[in-house]
């Protein structure tokens, strides 16, 4: 079941982002300057608000995918920098619109842009970043890249709408859940990776391999994210626990617990997640039911399955520090559950 | 002050959209099918919600600009159809996000998409249409068009943010007002017109002339829209009167009345539009002050000025039914004030 990870530096070390971060360190610096430079506008509220969310933007995981993929494909130019910034702009725009949508008060432990500036500003600055991203792509001049990212953007929006529909619907099955996370999360991972092969002008089979890697990595990443929302580990990441529960989001741990539970348990899930009638002790009871049915543990197993597919997709590439870092990234995404 | 309009059929007839509509009748049919076809998605809520707003979409003014401009430039192909659909998608996405932003309950007399489906859906379906628009442009394959429309989209978002900032600020001057309406309204008119010259591969001077026409037409159009919000004429359009007043929007009629009024009147404007403390009779008093200072009348005069610039921009084009229709359109946009 485990994934064989090809790490030069010690198999026992806890997987981390360190190798990947080190490999793209210079590139990501350049991307960060580009981001600051290109989100500028004479309308001061735009760089203020966008800067808030970009600064809070954590790991820069998605642009790092583009940067490392390009380097793994022996790309030696600079086009990947602007395109990595595009990917981050699309991600940031999605976050801003998510903040409106979920009425979430916290994102990465900081007050959400929404809470500080209001719904209106979040929607509009998201639109600005989204448009600016396309302007950057046009400057790059590749219709192929424009096609990949415009398609990804449409799919992301579809995924978010699907999520809207499945929220509060305990009848949601694992397939519908997968459709949602593929669209709203994994598609951008896939596109970010694929672009690396595109700028390096590698054959389509390598483009598709990187797409498959990104897609499966993204699925694993989102499953673990959803597990973390019911896990003590979450607190250490500065995110509150139980956000998904409060909103009635039907994530994989819920789906497994619901399907494995008896009729009385299903009444509990319907009351708390469909009717959103939640009281003292309900979150704890939900976690208890998940543990009873191994729902969290088995969600991680599902994530491992997608991680294994991501790993195998990279098989056609020669060994390289980037490939090793990509494989460690799979492990990192999954191991953060523990 | 008046604009000389070159109409074959009788100078005294009230200007209308009829000539323009007739000229693009076949093309707009094709655009409408394209719109329905390309806003489709397996996620049913998307065509439902998008269909609602597209159906309510009134005049299809912006895509008609692209269609007629292409024909005026002797274009005989079909690319203008998909690009006109792109323009309408961008406009529709903006409307959806506007509905969220303004918490407006009515749009064109129908319940807003927002009121029916909620803020969340409006944001996300707007994002979908926006992305779909870029997918369509990529299929068309012109980086020049992609550049024009991605830039327009970014400028529109900037304009909406500017409007957010000037709302409730009675210190807003006419220049700031013009900056807002140029960005949020006129820029898309300009881009829609310009694209017609681009597909026809006409020289840059004609592209720019059409851009200038669209920009000034858009400014005139928005000024009159803002006048209508304080005018009895508005009721006949199925739009409620006083929406801008209720929101504290600082439009040209307000700016003129504020600047021409005494200190007591300014207290009134500050109370009603900055503090949003509004009571019985306040809207009527606002209209009374506007009439007293000729604010509505002079706003229309300002619109005429931009209309005259739009008219002159078309001077370099040979006479044609499309050119005549474009000139009548200017008159129509202004005459609807009466």
XYZ file of C-alpha atoms in Angstrom:
676
model
C 0.000 0.000 0.000
C 2.845 2.342 0.848
C 4.483 4.422 -1.839
C 8.142 3.859 -2.526
C 9.680 7.271 -2.336
C 13.066 7.766 -3.862
C 14.810 10.067 -1.451
C 18.550 10.437 -1.386
C 18.578 11.932 2.055
C 17.332 9.224 4.402
C 14.099 7.289 4.000
C 13.109 7.757 7.619
C 13.009 11.532 7.652
C 9.509 12.967 7.955
C 8.462 14.128 4.471
C 8.464 17.897 4.124
C 8.287 20.688 1.597
C 11.943 21.540 2.206
C 13.429 19.861 -0.859
C 10.840 21.364 -3.196
C 11.145 24.786 -1.595
C 14.932 24.741 -1.902
C 14.806 23.696 -5.566
C 12.561 26.589 -6.590
C 13.870 29.156 -4.084
C 15.251 31.624 -6.647
C 12.321 31.174 -9.000
C 9.712 31.665 -6.297
C 11.395 34.910 -5.252
C 11.020 36.155 -8.815
C 7.392 34.992 -8.836
C 6.684 36.820 -5.601
C 8.014 40.099 -7.040
C 5.947 39.560 -10.159
C 2.855 38.965 -8.045
C 3.341 42.168 -6.077
C 4.137 44.106 -9.254
C 1.209 42.821 -11.285
C -1.509 43.070 -8.670
C -0.815 46.782 -8.465
C -3.506 49.239 -9.465
C -4.123 52.970 -9.068
C -7.211 51.864 -7.123
C -5.467 51.450 -3.780
C -7.965 49.043 -2.281
C -6.942 46.430 -4.860
C -3.276 45.960 -3.902
C -4.252 46.352 -0.228
C -6.835 43.618 -0.257
C -5.041 41.371 -2.748
C -1.815 41.875 -0.809
C -3.524 40.764 2.373
C -4.599 37.469 0.912
C -1.451 36.899 -1.147
C 0.688 37.591 1.921
C -1.388 35.175 3.964
C -1.005 32.848 1.012
C 0.986 30.257 2.824
C 3.006 27.753 0.927
C 2.667 28.949 -2.705
C 2.181 25.280 -3.475
C 0.544 25.707 -6.877
C 3.117 28.063 -8.425
C 5.858 25.823 -7.024
C 4.341 22.979 -9.047
C 4.683 24.975 -12.252
C 8.242 26.033 -11.439
C 9.480 22.563 -10.485
C 7.674 20.884 -13.400
C 9.309 23.275 -15.864
C 12.739 22.595 -14.365
C 12.145 18.845 -14.321
C 11.455 19.181 -18.052
C 14.862 20.891 -18.452
C 13.328 24.270 -19.181
C 15.949 27.015 -18.965
C 13.932 30.135 -19.869
C 11.860 32.508 -17.743
C 8.303 32.086 -19.076
C 7.428 29.753 -16.210
C 7.763 32.650 -13.755
C 4.872 34.710 -15.132
C 2.781 31.590 -15.634
C 3.382 30.506 -12.044
C 2.150 33.970 -11.012
C -0.958 33.391 -13.171
C -1.655 30.148 -11.347
C -1.339 31.882 -7.981
C -3.623 34.728 -9.128
C -6.316 32.249 -10.143
C -5.931 30.474 -6.806
C -6.104 33.758 -4.896
C -9.181 34.877 -6.824
C -10.826 31.582 -5.912
C -9.940 32.067 -2.240
C -11.440 35.559 -2.273
C -14.648 34.276 -3.832
C -14.641 31.333 -1.445
C -14.527 33.719 1.473
C -17.693 35.333 0.219
C -19.301 32.043 -0.446
C -18.519 30.267 2.764
C -18.938 33.259 5.006
C -15.848 31.938 6.656
C -14.357 34.201 9.245
C -10.959 32.674 9.325
C -8.586 31.704 6.606
C -5.212 30.418 7.666
C -5.759 31.871 11.099
C -5.988 35.444 9.842
C -9.176 37.406 9.531
C -10.513 36.696 6.046
C -10.370 39.482 3.478
C -14.118 39.274 3.453
C -14.440 39.995 7.168
C -12.100 42.997 6.873
C -13.287 44.594 3.646
C -16.737 43.140 3.023
C -18.238 40.796 0.460
C -18.352 43.404 -2.262
C -14.635 44.069 -2.272
C -13.757 40.372 -2.154
C -15.842 39.599 -5.228
C -14.454 42.519 -7.216
C -10.803 42.153 -6.281
C -11.130 38.447 -7.104
C -12.446 39.449 -10.526
C -9.537 41.829 -10.944
C -6.927 39.171 -10.120
C -8.630 36.726 -12.399
C -8.591 39.196 -15.296
C -5.039 40.236 -14.531
C -4.044 36.577 -14.683
C -5.408 36.370 -18.221
C -3.620 39.570 -19.165
C -0.352 37.979 -18.021
C -1.079 34.858 -20.059
C -1.776 36.965 -23.121
C 1.598 38.648 -22.624
C 3.180 35.207 -22.514
C 1.452 34.562 -25.814
C 0.777 30.823 -25.693
C -2.740 29.887 -26.765
C -2.030 26.400 -25.462
C -1.423 27.722 -21.949
C -4.428 30.050 -22.249
C -6.551 27.051 -23.197
C -5.335 25.002 -20.231
C -5.927 27.748 -17.678
C -9.222 29.054 -19.058
C -10.535 25.497 -19.056
C -9.241 24.949 -15.523
C -10.971 28.149 -14.389
C -14.308 27.076 -15.842
C -13.998 23.641 -14.257
C -13.111 25.163 -10.877
C -16.265 27.291 -10.997
C -18.313 24.226 -11.946
C -16.788 22.363 -9.015
C -17.663 25.150 -6.614
C -21.263 25.148 -7.814
C -21.390 21.349 -7.445
C -20.113 21.736 -3.903
C -22.841 24.272 -3.242
C -25.419 21.684 -4.309
C -23.958 18.771 -2.345
C -23.538 20.828 0.825
C -26.181 19.821 3.365
C -27.139 16.784 1.283
C -26.209 13.676 3.248
C -27.237 11.524 0.274
C -24.050 12.684 -1.473
C -21.963 9.639 -2.420
C -18.229 9.195 -2.773
C -18.365 9.642 -6.573
C -20.112 12.992 -6.324
C -17.587 14.026 -3.666
C -14.724 13.058 -5.960
C -16.241 14.981 -8.848
C -16.364 18.077 -6.665
C -12.793 17.928 -5.380
C -11.363 17.012 -8.773
C -12.979 20.123 -10.201
C -12.566 22.628 -7.407
C -9.081 21.641 -6.199
C -7.280 19.038 -8.281
C -7.863 20.628 -11.680
C -5.672 23.628 -10.835
C -2.928 21.348 -9.453
C -3.086 19.433 -12.754
C -2.985 22.591 -14.872
C -0.142 24.071 -12.803
C 1.993 20.964 -13.375
C 1.061 20.590 -17.027
C 2.150 24.125 -17.871
C 5.686 23.182 -16.868
C 5.831 20.667 -19.719
C 4.176 23.119 -22.102
C 6.750 25.893 -21.672
C 9.515 23.285 -22.024
C 7.880 22.141 -25.280
C 7.914 18.510 -24.220
C 5.831 15.846 -26.001
C 2.149 15.567 -25.153
C 2.679 12.325 -23.262
C 4.803 14.205 -20.704
C 2.242 17.003 -20.498
C -0.377 14.408 -19.734
C 1.804 12.601 -17.213
C 2.305 15.847 -15.306
C -1.422 16.540 -15.559
C -2.149 13.103 -14.087
C 0.388 13.680 -11.321
C -1.169 17.026 -10.426
C -4.730 15.745 -10.595
C -4.073 12.843 -8.242
C -1.888 14.887 -5.939
C -4.714 17.423 -5.742
C -7.290 14.772 -4.903
C -5.073 13.373 -2.145
C -4.366 16.887 -0.888
C -8.068 17.774 -0.644
C -9.054 14.493 1.015
C -6.438 15.090 3.696
C -7.617 18.693 4.045
C -11.082 17.354 4.698
C -9.740 14.816 7.208
C -7.839 17.578 9.003
C -11.050 19.471 9.610
C -12.006 16.702 12.038
C -8.520 16.148 13.418
C -6.581 17.534 16.338
C -3.635 18.090 13.981
C -5.569 20.930 12.422
C -5.195 23.202 15.428
C -1.418 23.329 14.951
C -1.932 24.682 11.410
C -3.706 27.737 12.750
C -7.012 26.602 11.302
C -10.002 25.976 13.485
C -11.476 22.499 13.623
C -15.074 21.706 12.700
C -15.553 24.427 10.058
C -16.850 21.907 7.523
C -19.160 20.420 10.150
C -20.581 23.841 10.997
C -21.329 24.502 7.325
C -22.778 21.069 6.702
C -20.136 20.222 4.099
C -20.393 16.604 2.986
C -16.750 15.509 2.872
C -15.306 12.018 2.572
C -15.088 11.281 6.321
C -18.786 12.175 6.641
C -19.717 10.051 3.628
C -17.904 7.007 4.988
C -19.346 7.408 8.489
C -22.838 7.984 7.099
C -22.746 4.951 4.836
C -21.294 2.694 7.525
C -23.617 3.889 10.291
C -27.038 2.638 11.356
C -30.327 4.480 10.974
C -30.008 6.279 14.298
C -26.608 7.617 13.307
C -28.019 8.780 10.009
C -30.645 10.761 11.898
C -27.772 12.443 13.718
C -26.011 13.313 10.453
C -29.232 14.606 8.902
C -30.032 16.773 11.909
C -26.562 18.277 12.159
C -25.531 18.553 8.500
C -28.803 18.850 6.581
C -30.900 20.802 9.058
C -27.811 22.418 10.604
C -29.330 21.913 14.043
C -26.160 21.659 16.038
C -25.627 21.806 19.771
C -23.034 21.254 22.469
C -21.131 18.012 21.962
C -22.313 17.376 18.404
C -18.902 17.925 16.799
C -17.367 15.569 19.360
C -20.051 13.006 18.627
C -19.403 13.323 14.893
C -15.697 12.677 15.457
C -16.601 9.759 17.715
C -18.748 8.205 14.957
C -15.952 8.747 12.430
C -13.493 6.984 14.697
C -15.934 4.156 15.375
C -16.294 3.535 11.612
C -12.618 4.185 10.781
C -13.844 6.988 8.538
C -10.810 9.236 9.056
C -8.318 6.389 8.801
C -9.909 5.041 5.636
C -10.127 8.492 4.094
C -6.349 8.669 4.475
C -6.157 5.239 2.798
C -8.182 6.575 -0.101
C -5.793 9.521 -0.310
C -2.871 7.051 -0.439
C -4.477 5.405 -3.455
C -4.474 8.690 -5.374
C -0.974 9.393 -4.110
C 0.155 6.084 -5.610
C -1.329 7.072 -8.980
C 0.439 10.425 -8.798
C 3.686 8.615 -8.062
C 3.335 6.233 -10.997
C 2.472 9.035 -13.415
C 5.985 10.411 -12.885
C 7.493 7.054 -13.877
C 8.239 8.157 -17.430
C 10.533 10.962 -16.261
C 14.235 10.389 -15.631
C 15.360 10.636 -12.037
C 16.073 14.209 -10.979
C 15.981 16.305 -7.835
C 12.646 17.724 -9.014
C 11.147 14.282 -9.484
C 12.325 13.260 -6.017
C 10.791 16.445 -4.586
C 7.508 15.770 -6.392
C 7.394 12.308 -4.877
C 8.185 13.622 -1.428
C 5.392 16.165 -1.923
C 2.888 13.323 -2.261
C 4.065 11.889 1.035
C 4.026 15.314 2.649
C 0.443 15.962 1.553
C -0.661 12.682 3.085
C 1.539 12.636 6.183
C 0.190 15.986 7.365
C -2.822 13.974 8.469
C -0.763 12.585 11.337
C -25.199 71.172 -29.335
C -27.316 68.599 -31.135
C -25.739 65.821 -33.129
C -26.338 65.639 -36.849
C -27.585 62.165 -37.453
C -27.449 60.804 -40.948
C -30.691 58.872 -41.244
C -32.163 57.903 -44.579
C -35.583 57.295 -43.140
C -36.896 60.602 -41.867
C -35.031 62.945 -39.493
C -38.048 63.475 -37.297
C -38.634 59.871 -36.263
C -37.810 59.157 -32.632
C -34.424 57.417 -32.555
C -34.705 53.719 -31.791
C -32.752 50.487 -31.822
C -34.794 49.228 -34.762
C -32.276 49.908 -37.527
C -29.411 48.330 -35.577
C -31.529 45.358 -34.542
C -32.639 44.733 -38.118
C -29.081 44.925 -39.449
C -27.759 42.270 -37.080
C -30.942 40.173 -36.851
C -29.496 37.000 -38.380
C -26.184 37.351 -36.590
C -27.774 37.920 -33.199
C -29.858 34.775 -33.642
C -26.660 32.815 -34.177
C -25.111 34.509 -31.140
C -28.109 33.613 -29.001
C -27.816 29.926 -29.938
C -24.098 30.051 -29.193
C -24.792 31.620 -25.808
C -27.289 28.913 -24.859
C -24.996 26.197 -26.175
C -21.833 27.428 -24.473
C -23.278 28.232 -21.075
C -24.312 24.592 -20.785
C -22.783 22.437 -18.087
C -23.519 19.051 -16.521
C -23.974 21.048 -13.321
C -27.611 21.947 -13.919
C -27.695 24.977 -11.699
C -25.288 26.744 -14.074
C -27.458 26.831 -17.227
C -30.516 27.457 -15.021
C -29.093 30.483 -13.304
C -27.121 31.772 -16.285
C -30.176 31.238 -18.475
C -32.256 33.307 -16.108
C -29.999 36.294 -16.371
C -29.195 35.872 -20.056
C -32.909 35.594 -20.844
C -33.617 38.706 -18.818
C -30.684 40.212 -20.684
C -32.658 42.774 -22.522
C -31.284 44.413 -25.563
C -28.020 42.483 -26.189
C -26.565 45.904 -26.847
C -22.912 44.964 -26.372
C -22.812 41.941 -28.691
C -24.761 43.970 -31.256
C -21.906 46.484 -31.187
C -19.407 43.764 -32.109
C -21.630 42.387 -34.843
C -22.415 45.729 -36.463
C -18.819 46.956 -36.166
C -17.544 43.825 -37.929
C -20.074 44.282 -40.729
C -19.307 47.989 -41.021
C -15.697 46.917 -41.549
C -16.845 44.645 -44.400
C -16.146 41.470 -42.461
C -17.751 38.464 -44.168
C -16.672 35.581 -41.888
C -18.219 34.124 -38.740
C -15.622 34.794 -36.015
C -17.548 37.843 -34.824
C -20.383 35.574 -33.648
C -18.380 33.737 -30.975
C -16.654 36.955 -29.950
C -19.989 38.729 -29.567
C -21.020 35.837 -27.295
C -17.803 36.391 -25.287
C -18.698 40.038 -24.809
C -22.183 39.084 -23.584
C -20.732 36.464 -21.218
C -18.418 39.035 -19.661
C -21.327 41.450 -19.320
C -23.543 38.769 -17.771
C -20.811 37.735 -15.323
C -20.516 41.380 -14.293
C -24.294 41.615 -13.773
C -24.256 38.496 -11.603
C -21.433 39.880 -9.487
C -23.161 43.259 -9.388
C -26.255 41.651 -7.982
C -24.180 40.310 -5.127
C -22.447 43.561 -4.659
C -25.387 45.879 -4.706
C -27.778 43.584 -2.900
C -30.224 44.764 -5.477
C -33.521 42.979 -5.455
C -34.591 43.922 -8.880
C -32.840 43.797 -12.184
C -34.866 44.758 -15.205
C -38.047 44.220 -13.242
C -37.365 40.536 -12.608
C -36.181 39.100 -9.341
C -32.386 39.182 -9.447
C -30.546 35.871 -9.774
C -29.093 36.673 -6.407
C -32.483 36.904 -4.713
C -33.565 33.589 -6.243
C -30.422 31.472 -5.857
C -28.370 33.291 -3.263
C -25.091 35.170 -3.285
C -22.966 32.061 -3.471
C -24.437 30.839 -6.724
C -24.280 34.275 -8.340
C -20.563 34.625 -7.624
C -19.720 31.152 -8.873
C -21.875 31.137 -11.994
C -20.406 34.552 -12.813
C -16.951 33.008 -12.512
C -18.021 30.160 -14.766
C -19.318 32.490 -17.489
C -16.215 34.583 -17.251
C -13.969 31.520 -17.676
C -16.152 30.153 -20.434
C -15.788 33.463 -22.231
C -12.009 33.073 -22.197
C -12.313 29.481 -23.412
C -14.318 30.760 -26.378
C -11.692 33.403 -27.104
C -8.954 30.787 -27.004
C -10.923 28.735 -29.538
C -11.057 31.821 -31.738
C -7.296 31.949 -31.398
C -6.575 35.689 -31.600
C -4.147 36.906 -28.956
C -5.053 40.436 -29.974
C -8.713 39.865 -29.064
C -7.682 38.047 -25.881
C -5.561 41.039 -24.950
C -8.396 43.501 -25.551
C -10.955 41.558 -23.539
C -8.685 40.506 -20.670
C -7.636 44.123 -20.288
C -11.261 45.261 -20.440
C -12.163 42.729 -17.740
C -9.429 43.944 -15.419
C -10.446 47.576 -15.981
C -14.117 46.741 -15.322
C -13.177 45.179 -11.985
C -11.058 48.231 -11.130
C -14.027 50.444 -11.983
C -16.335 48.461 -9.751
C -13.894 48.759 -6.864
C -13.584 52.525 -7.514
C -17.366 52.766 -7.412
C -17.362 50.920 -4.102
C -15.016 53.555 -2.703
C -16.898 56.575 -4.066
C -20.286 55.264 -2.932
C -21.485 57.255 0.074
C -18.735 59.841 -0.444
C -20.395 63.128 -1.360
C -16.936 64.657 -1.893
C -16.689 62.649 -5.127
C -16.153 65.012 -8.037
C -17.121 64.775 -11.667
C -13.673 63.488 -12.695
C -13.786 60.597 -10.246
C -17.310 59.814 -11.432
C -16.111 59.768 -15.043
C -13.204 57.485 -14.148
C -15.650 55.039 -12.603
C -18.124 54.917 -15.470
C -15.395 54.789 -18.105
C -13.981 51.716 -16.396
C -17.081 49.890 -15.268
C -19.327 50.560 -18.275
C -17.695 52.293 -21.220
C -14.594 50.085 -21.435
C -16.659 47.047 -22.465
C -18.575 49.117 -25.039
C -15.202 50.217 -26.435
C -13.795 46.676 -26.493
C -16.971 45.281 -28.074
C -16.753 47.799 -30.917
C -13.004 47.469 -31.355
C -13.187 43.705 -31.827
C -15.271 44.264 -34.951
C -12.316 46.011 -36.607
C -9.903 43.368 -35.319
C -11.695 40.390 -36.887
C -11.978 42.366 -40.127
C -8.221 42.982 -39.970
C -8.637 46.696 -40.481
C -5.822 49.168 -39.782
C -5.190 50.238 -36.198
C -6.608 53.700 -36.827
C -10.015 52.139 -37.487
C -9.703 49.924 -34.427
C -9.014 53.018 -32.394
C -11.850 54.971 -33.964
C -14.292 52.201 -33.047
C -12.793 52.074 -29.551
C -13.342 55.835 -29.205
C -16.890 55.518 -30.480
C -17.670 52.741 -27.973
C -15.996 54.521 -25.076
C -17.929 57.746 -25.583
C -21.181 55.955 -26.341
C -20.704 54.002 -23.101
C -20.099 57.163 -21.084
C -23.232 58.789 -22.531
C -25.202 55.584 -21.940
C -24.192 55.393 -18.269
C -24.824 59.077 -17.588
C -28.353 58.697 -18.959
C -28.802 55.513 -16.937
C -27.894 57.503 -13.853
C -30.290 60.298 -14.848
C -33.067 57.758 -15.355
C -32.729 56.588 -11.768
C -34.163 59.967 -10.738
C -36.632 60.261 -13.587
C -40.248 59.292 -14.073
C -39.281 57.774 -17.416
C -37.592 54.986 -15.497
C -40.848 53.423 -14.320
C -41.832 52.621 -17.903
C -38.614 50.583 -18.274
C -39.663 48.216 -15.497
C -36.930 49.529 -13.233
C -37.701 51.081 -9.917
C -36.735 54.672 -9.344
C -34.424 55.812 -6.564
C -32.237 52.664 -6.352
C -29.056 54.718 -6.590
C -30.374 57.111 -3.955
C -31.152 54.255 -1.594
C -27.610 52.883 -1.973
C -25.958 56.275 -1.643
C -24.440 56.072 -5.113
C -22.773 59.322 -6.089
C -23.841 59.765 -9.704
C -23.552 62.814 -11.942
C -26.955 64.333 -11.065
C -26.002 64.149 -7.388
C -22.574 65.647 -8.022
C -24.033 68.605 -9.934
C -26.760 69.238 -7.364
C -24.279 68.937 -4.485
C -21.765 71.324 -6.024
C -24.416 73.857 -6.995
C -26.257 73.710 -3.686
C -25.799 75.705 -0.477
C -24.507 74.390 2.832
C -27.957 73.363 4.030
C -28.507 71.322 0.932
C -25.140 69.674 1.397
C -26.219 68.625 4.865
C -29.213 66.958 3.230
C -27.006 65.090 0.753
C -24.599 64.023 3.488
C -27.391 62.761 5.725
C -29.143 60.823 2.978
C -26.219 59.552 0.883
C -23.295 59.345 3.318
C -25.093 58.369 6.499
C -27.910 56.688 4.572
C -30.402 58.202 6.983
C -33.374 58.400 4.669
C -37.003 59.015 5.444
C -40.349 59.752 3.840
C -40.077 62.438 1.166
C -36.285 62.428 0.938
C -36.160 60.982 -2.582
C -38.711 63.573 -3.694
C -36.635 66.321 -2.081
C -33.519 65.028 -3.840
C -35.312 65.201 -7.183
C -36.580 68.668 -6.296
C -33.013 69.867 -5.599
C -31.822 68.310 -8.857
C -34.539 70.123 -10.758
C -33.803 73.370 -8.955
C -30.140 73.180 -10.020
C -30.841 71.778 -13.503
C -28.770 68.767 -12.489
C -30.715 66.239 -14.556
C -30.970 68.513 -17.568
C -27.278 69.351 -17.473
C -26.317 65.713 -16.998
C -28.084 65.014 -20.275
C -26.113 67.893 -21.790
C -22.892 66.276 -20.585
C -24.042 63.016 -22.169
C -24.616 64.890 -25.441
C -21.001 66.038 -25.351
C -19.758 62.434 -25.233
C -22.315 61.487 -27.845
C -20.856 64.145 -30.146
C -17.377 62.665 -29.676
C -18.706 59.207 -30.454
C -20.315 60.599 -33.588
C -17.124 62.260 -34.789
C -15.036 59.159 -34.158
C -17.027 57.400 -36.873
C -16.161 60.153 -39.348
C -13.345 58.142 -40.939
C -15.695 55.371 -42.009
C -17.559 55.473 -45.323
C -21.324 55.884 -45.135
C -23.082 52.572 -44.592
C -26.278 51.309 -42.991
C -24.188 50.201 -39.991
C -22.666 53.646 -39.574
C -26.116 55.225 -39.741
C -27.355 52.743 -37.134
C -24.374 53.513 -34.887
C -25.181 57.199 -35.086
C -28.836 56.581 -34.367
C -27.745 54.481 -31.381
C -26.071 57.532 -29.864
C -29.302 59.476 -30.190
C -31.302 56.564 -28.817
C -29.074 56.275 -25.748
C -29.557 59.952 -24.995
C -33.197 60.354 -26.002
C -34.325 57.637 -23.610
C -33.877 60.290 -20.935
C -37.071 61.933 -22.165
